[in-house]
Short mmCIF file of C-alpha atoms in Angstrom, two decimals:
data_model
loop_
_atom_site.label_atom_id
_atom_site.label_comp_id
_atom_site.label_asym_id
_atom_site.label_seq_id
_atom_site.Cartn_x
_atom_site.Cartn_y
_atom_site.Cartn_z
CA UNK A 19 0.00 0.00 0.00
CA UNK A 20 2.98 2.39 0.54
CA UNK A 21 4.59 1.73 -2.65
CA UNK A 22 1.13 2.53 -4.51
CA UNK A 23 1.09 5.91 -2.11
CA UNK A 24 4.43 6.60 -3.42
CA UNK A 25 4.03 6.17 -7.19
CA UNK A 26 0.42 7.78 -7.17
CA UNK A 27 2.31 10.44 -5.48
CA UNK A 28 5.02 10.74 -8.00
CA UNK A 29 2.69 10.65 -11.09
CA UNK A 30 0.97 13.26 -9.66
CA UNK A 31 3.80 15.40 -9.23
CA UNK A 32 4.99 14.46 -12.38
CA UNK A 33 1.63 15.22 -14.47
CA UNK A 34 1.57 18.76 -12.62
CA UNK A 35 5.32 19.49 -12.49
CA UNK A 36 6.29 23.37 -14.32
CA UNK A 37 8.29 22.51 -17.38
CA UNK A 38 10.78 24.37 -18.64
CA UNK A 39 9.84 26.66 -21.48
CA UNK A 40 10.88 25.98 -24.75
CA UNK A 41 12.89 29.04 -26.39
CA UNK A 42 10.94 30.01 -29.91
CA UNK A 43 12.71 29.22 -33.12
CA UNK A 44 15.12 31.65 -34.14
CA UNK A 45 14.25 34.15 -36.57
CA UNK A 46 16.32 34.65 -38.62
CA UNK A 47 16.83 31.05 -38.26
CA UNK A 48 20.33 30.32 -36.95
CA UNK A 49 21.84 26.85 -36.69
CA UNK A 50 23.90 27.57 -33.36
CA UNK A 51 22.00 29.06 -31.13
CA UNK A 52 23.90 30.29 -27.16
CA UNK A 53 21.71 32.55 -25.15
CA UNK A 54 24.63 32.05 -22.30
CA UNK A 55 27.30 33.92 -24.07
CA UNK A 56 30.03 31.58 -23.38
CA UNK A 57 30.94 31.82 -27.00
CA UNK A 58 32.53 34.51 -28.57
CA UNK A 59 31.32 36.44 -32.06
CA UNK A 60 34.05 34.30 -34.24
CA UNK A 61 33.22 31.11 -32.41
CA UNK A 62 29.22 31.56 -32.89
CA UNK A 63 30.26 32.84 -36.67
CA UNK A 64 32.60 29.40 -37.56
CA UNK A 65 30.13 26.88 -36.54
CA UNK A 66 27.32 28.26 -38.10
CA UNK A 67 29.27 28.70 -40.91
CA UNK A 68 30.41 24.66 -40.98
CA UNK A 69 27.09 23.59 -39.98
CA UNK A 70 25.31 25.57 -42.65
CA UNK A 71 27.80 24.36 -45.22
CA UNK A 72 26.75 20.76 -43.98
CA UNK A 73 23.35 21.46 -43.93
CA UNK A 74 23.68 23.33 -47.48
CA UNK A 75 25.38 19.52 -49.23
CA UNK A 76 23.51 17.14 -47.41
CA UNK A 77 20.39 18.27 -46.14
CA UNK A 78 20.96 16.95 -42.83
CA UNK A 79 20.56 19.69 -40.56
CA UNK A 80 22.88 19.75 -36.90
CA UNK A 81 21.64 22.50 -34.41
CA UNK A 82 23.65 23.77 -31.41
CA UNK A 83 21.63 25.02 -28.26
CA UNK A 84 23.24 26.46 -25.20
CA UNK A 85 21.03 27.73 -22.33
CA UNK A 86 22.15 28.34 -18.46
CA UNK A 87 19.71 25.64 -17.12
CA UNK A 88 16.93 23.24 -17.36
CA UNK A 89 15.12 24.92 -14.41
CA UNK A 90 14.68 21.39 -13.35
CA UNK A 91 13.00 20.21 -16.24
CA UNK A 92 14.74 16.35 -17.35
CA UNK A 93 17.31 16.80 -19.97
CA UNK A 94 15.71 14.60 -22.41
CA UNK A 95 12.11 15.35 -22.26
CA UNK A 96 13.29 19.09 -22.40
CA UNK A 97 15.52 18.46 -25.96
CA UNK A 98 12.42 16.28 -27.07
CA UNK A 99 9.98 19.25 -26.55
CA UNK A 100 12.49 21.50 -28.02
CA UNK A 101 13.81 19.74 -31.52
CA UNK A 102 10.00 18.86 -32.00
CA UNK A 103 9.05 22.33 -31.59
CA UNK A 104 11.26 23.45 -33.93
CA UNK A 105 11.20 21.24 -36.39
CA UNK A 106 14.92 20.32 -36.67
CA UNK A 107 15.83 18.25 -40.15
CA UNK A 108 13.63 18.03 -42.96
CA UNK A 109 10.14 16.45 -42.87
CA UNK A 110 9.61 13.27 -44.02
CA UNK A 111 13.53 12.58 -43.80
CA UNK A 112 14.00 13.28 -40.84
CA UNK A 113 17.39 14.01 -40.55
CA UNK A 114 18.08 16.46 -37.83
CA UNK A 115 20.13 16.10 -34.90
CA UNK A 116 20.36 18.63 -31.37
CA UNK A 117 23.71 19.17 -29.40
CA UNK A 118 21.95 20.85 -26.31
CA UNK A 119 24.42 22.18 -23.09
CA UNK A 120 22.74 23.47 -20.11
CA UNK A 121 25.60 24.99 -18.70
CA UNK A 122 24.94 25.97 -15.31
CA UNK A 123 23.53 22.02 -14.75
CA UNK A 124 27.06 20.93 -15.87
CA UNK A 125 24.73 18.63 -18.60
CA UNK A 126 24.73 17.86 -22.30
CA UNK A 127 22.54 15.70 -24.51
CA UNK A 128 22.69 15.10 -28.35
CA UNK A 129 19.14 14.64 -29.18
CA UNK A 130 18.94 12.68 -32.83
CA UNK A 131 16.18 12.53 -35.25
CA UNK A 132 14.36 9.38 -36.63
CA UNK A 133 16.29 9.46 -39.88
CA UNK A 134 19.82 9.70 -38.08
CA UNK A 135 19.30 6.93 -35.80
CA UNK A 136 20.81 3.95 -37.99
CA UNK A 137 24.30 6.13 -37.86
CA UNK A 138 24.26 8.47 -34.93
CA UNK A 139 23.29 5.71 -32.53
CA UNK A 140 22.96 5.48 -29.10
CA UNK A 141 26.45 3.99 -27.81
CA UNK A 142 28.07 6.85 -30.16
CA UNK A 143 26.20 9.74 -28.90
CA UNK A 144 27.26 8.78 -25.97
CA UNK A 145 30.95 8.19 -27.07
CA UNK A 146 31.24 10.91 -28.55
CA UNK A 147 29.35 13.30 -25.30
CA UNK A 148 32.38 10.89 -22.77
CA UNK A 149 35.14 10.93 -25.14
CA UNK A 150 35.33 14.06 -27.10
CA UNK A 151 32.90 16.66 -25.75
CA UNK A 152 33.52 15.92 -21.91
CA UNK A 153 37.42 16.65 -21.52
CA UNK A 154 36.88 19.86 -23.62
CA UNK A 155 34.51 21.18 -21.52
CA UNK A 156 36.53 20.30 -18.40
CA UNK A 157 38.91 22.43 -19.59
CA UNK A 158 36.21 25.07 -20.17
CA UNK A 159 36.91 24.45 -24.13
CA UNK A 160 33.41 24.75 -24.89
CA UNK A 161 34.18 25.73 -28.52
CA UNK A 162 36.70 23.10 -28.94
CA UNK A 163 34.27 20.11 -27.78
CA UNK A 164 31.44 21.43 -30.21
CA UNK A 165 33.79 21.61 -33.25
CA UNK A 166 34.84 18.23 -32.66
CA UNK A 167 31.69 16.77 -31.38
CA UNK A 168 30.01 17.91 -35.46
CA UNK A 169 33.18 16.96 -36.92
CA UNK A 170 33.10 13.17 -35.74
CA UNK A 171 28.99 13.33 -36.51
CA UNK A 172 29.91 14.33 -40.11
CA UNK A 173 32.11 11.53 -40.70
CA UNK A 174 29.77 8.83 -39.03
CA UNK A 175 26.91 10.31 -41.03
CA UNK A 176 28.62 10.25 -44.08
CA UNK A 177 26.76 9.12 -47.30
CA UNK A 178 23.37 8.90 -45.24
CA UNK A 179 21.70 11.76 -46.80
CA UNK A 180 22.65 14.13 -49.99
CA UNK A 181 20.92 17.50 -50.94
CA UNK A 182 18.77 16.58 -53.86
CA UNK A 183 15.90 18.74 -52.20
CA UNK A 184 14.71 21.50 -54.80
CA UNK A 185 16.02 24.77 -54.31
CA UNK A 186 13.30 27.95 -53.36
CA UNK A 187 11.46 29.63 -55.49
CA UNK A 188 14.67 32.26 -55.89
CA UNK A 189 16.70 29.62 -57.55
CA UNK A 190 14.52 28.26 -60.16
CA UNK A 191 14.90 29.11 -63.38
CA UNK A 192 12.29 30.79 -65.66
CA UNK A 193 11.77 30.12 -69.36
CA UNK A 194 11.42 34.17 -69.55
CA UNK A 195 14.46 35.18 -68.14
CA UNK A 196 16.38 32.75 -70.79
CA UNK A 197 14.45 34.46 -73.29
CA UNK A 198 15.53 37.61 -72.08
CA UNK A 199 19.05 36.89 -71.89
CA UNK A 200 18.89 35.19 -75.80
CA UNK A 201 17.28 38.44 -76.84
CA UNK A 202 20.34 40.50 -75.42
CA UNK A 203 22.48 38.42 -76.83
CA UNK A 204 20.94 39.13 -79.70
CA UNK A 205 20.86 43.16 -79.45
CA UNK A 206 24.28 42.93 -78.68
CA UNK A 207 25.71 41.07 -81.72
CA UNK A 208 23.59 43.60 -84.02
CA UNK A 209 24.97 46.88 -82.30
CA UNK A 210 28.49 45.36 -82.77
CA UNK A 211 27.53 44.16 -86.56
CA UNK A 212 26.42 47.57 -87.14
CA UNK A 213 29.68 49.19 -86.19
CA UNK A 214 31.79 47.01 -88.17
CA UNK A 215 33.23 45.84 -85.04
CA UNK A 216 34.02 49.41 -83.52
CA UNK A 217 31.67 50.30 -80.69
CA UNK A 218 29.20 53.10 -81.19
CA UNK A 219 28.09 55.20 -78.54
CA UNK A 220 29.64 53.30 -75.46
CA UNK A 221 32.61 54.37 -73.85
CA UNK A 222 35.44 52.60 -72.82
CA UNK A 223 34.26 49.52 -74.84
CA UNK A 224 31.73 47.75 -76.65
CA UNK A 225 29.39 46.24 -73.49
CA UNK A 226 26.80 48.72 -72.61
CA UNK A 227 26.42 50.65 -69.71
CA UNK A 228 23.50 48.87 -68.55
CA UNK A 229 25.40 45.66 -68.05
CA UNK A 230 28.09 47.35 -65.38
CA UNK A 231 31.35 44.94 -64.53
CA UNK A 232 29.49 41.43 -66.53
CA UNK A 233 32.71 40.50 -67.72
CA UNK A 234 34.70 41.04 -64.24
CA UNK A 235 32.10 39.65 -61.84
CA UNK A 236 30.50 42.80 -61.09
CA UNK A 237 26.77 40.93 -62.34
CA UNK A 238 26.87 38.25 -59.74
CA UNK A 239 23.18 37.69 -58.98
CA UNK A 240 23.56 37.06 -55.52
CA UNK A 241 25.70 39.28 -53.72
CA UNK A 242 26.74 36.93 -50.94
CA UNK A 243 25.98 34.35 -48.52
CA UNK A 244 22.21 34.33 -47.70
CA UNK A 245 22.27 32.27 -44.21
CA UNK A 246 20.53 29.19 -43.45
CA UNK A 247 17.32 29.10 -44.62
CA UNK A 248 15.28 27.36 -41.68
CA UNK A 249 14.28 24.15 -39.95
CA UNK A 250 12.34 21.80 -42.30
CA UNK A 251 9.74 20.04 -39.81
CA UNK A 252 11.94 16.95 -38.65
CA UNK A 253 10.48 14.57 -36.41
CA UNK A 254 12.03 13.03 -33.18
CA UNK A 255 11.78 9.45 -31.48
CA UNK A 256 14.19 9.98 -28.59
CA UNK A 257 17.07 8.87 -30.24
CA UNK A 258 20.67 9.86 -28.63
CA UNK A 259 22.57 10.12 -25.04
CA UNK A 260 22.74 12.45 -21.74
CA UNK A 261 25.98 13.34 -20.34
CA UNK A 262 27.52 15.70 -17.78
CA UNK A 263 31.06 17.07 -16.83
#
């Protein structure tokens, strides 16, 4: 009769317990994500940087979150709430994968999506939290253990998945602007026919004015780097390991 008192009691306490609120997504969506500050501006800048180029050639998509604490909550229904919520990895793939640090709690998880589960298993999530992340962040190398830790996920995951996903609407191609471009072509050859070969009217050659630095890279299209572009609705089954230091 005590025993029942005591696990009535604790699934009470457990059905009303606070949990810890999950952070929104980030917008503009970021792949590393510290609210603590522990990392500096280059850090922060390097890993997004090598997980967006991951993300960018194989779809898979590897989020970093660092918060002071889990107020509490347990470290792996916390990460469950929060990669669901989000939507880390693309849907119907799957493929995402957490690295969460509370870093007051002295606790770390890597939280991995259904699709990731065949090569990010259990026993290496948790060799890689014991073996690589742990004696960095003894040494208060919090940057060096998260480098490492995505490095030795790459090369497990390697092969899994490859971006064959359809780029946005900004990078498909439209049967008018290759008409456009044909007619210039065309425009062009006739102003240069016309002249014999000498160009009339422009300046300082025979490309028009209108077409700036073509020739030189001064027409790029893009203009630079244009961030990650967002979490894609991946699904998680509780796939991964806990860990402290």
């Amino acid at each position: 009769m005590k025993k029942l008192s005591s696990l009535i009691l604790f699934l009470f306490l457990s059905l009303f317990s606070i949990a810890k609120e999950v952070p929104s997504s980030p917008n503009p969506p970021k792949l590393v994500n510290d609210f603590t500050g522990i990392l500096d501006a280059s850090q922060v800048a390097n890993l997004e940087a090598k997980l967006k180029a991951y993300n960018d050639s194989t779809s898979t998509q590897v989020a970093i979150v660092i918060e002071n604490s889990l107020e509490g909550d347990d470290i792996f229904d916390y990460c469950q709430r929060l990669s669901t919520a989000w939507g880390i990895g693309i849907k119907g793939r799957n493929n995402g994968l957490l690295i969460y640090v509370a870093l007051n709690d002295r606790k770390m998880r890597i939280h991995v999506g259904y699709g990731m589960e065949a090569t990010i298993t259990d026993g290496l999530s948790k060799r890689i939290i014991d073996q690589v992340m742990k004696p960095a962040f003894k040494q208060n190398d919090y940057y060096g253990g998260l480098d490492a830790a995505t490095t030795y996920i790459f090369r497990a995951a390697a092969g899994e998945f490859i971006n064959d996903l359809p780029k946005n609407k900004k990078g498909k191609g439209s049967p008018f602007s290759s008409l456009f471009v044909i007619i210039i072509i065309i425009i062009i050859i006739a102003i240069i026919s016309r002249g014999g070969g000498r160009n009339r009217g422009f300046r300082g050659g025979m490309v028009p004015p209108f077409f700036g630095n073509f020739g030189s890279g001064g027409f790029s299209g893009g203009g630079g780097d244009s961030g990650f572009g967002g979490f894609g609705g991946g699904s998680f089954g509780g796939g991964g390991s806990s860990g402290s230091w």
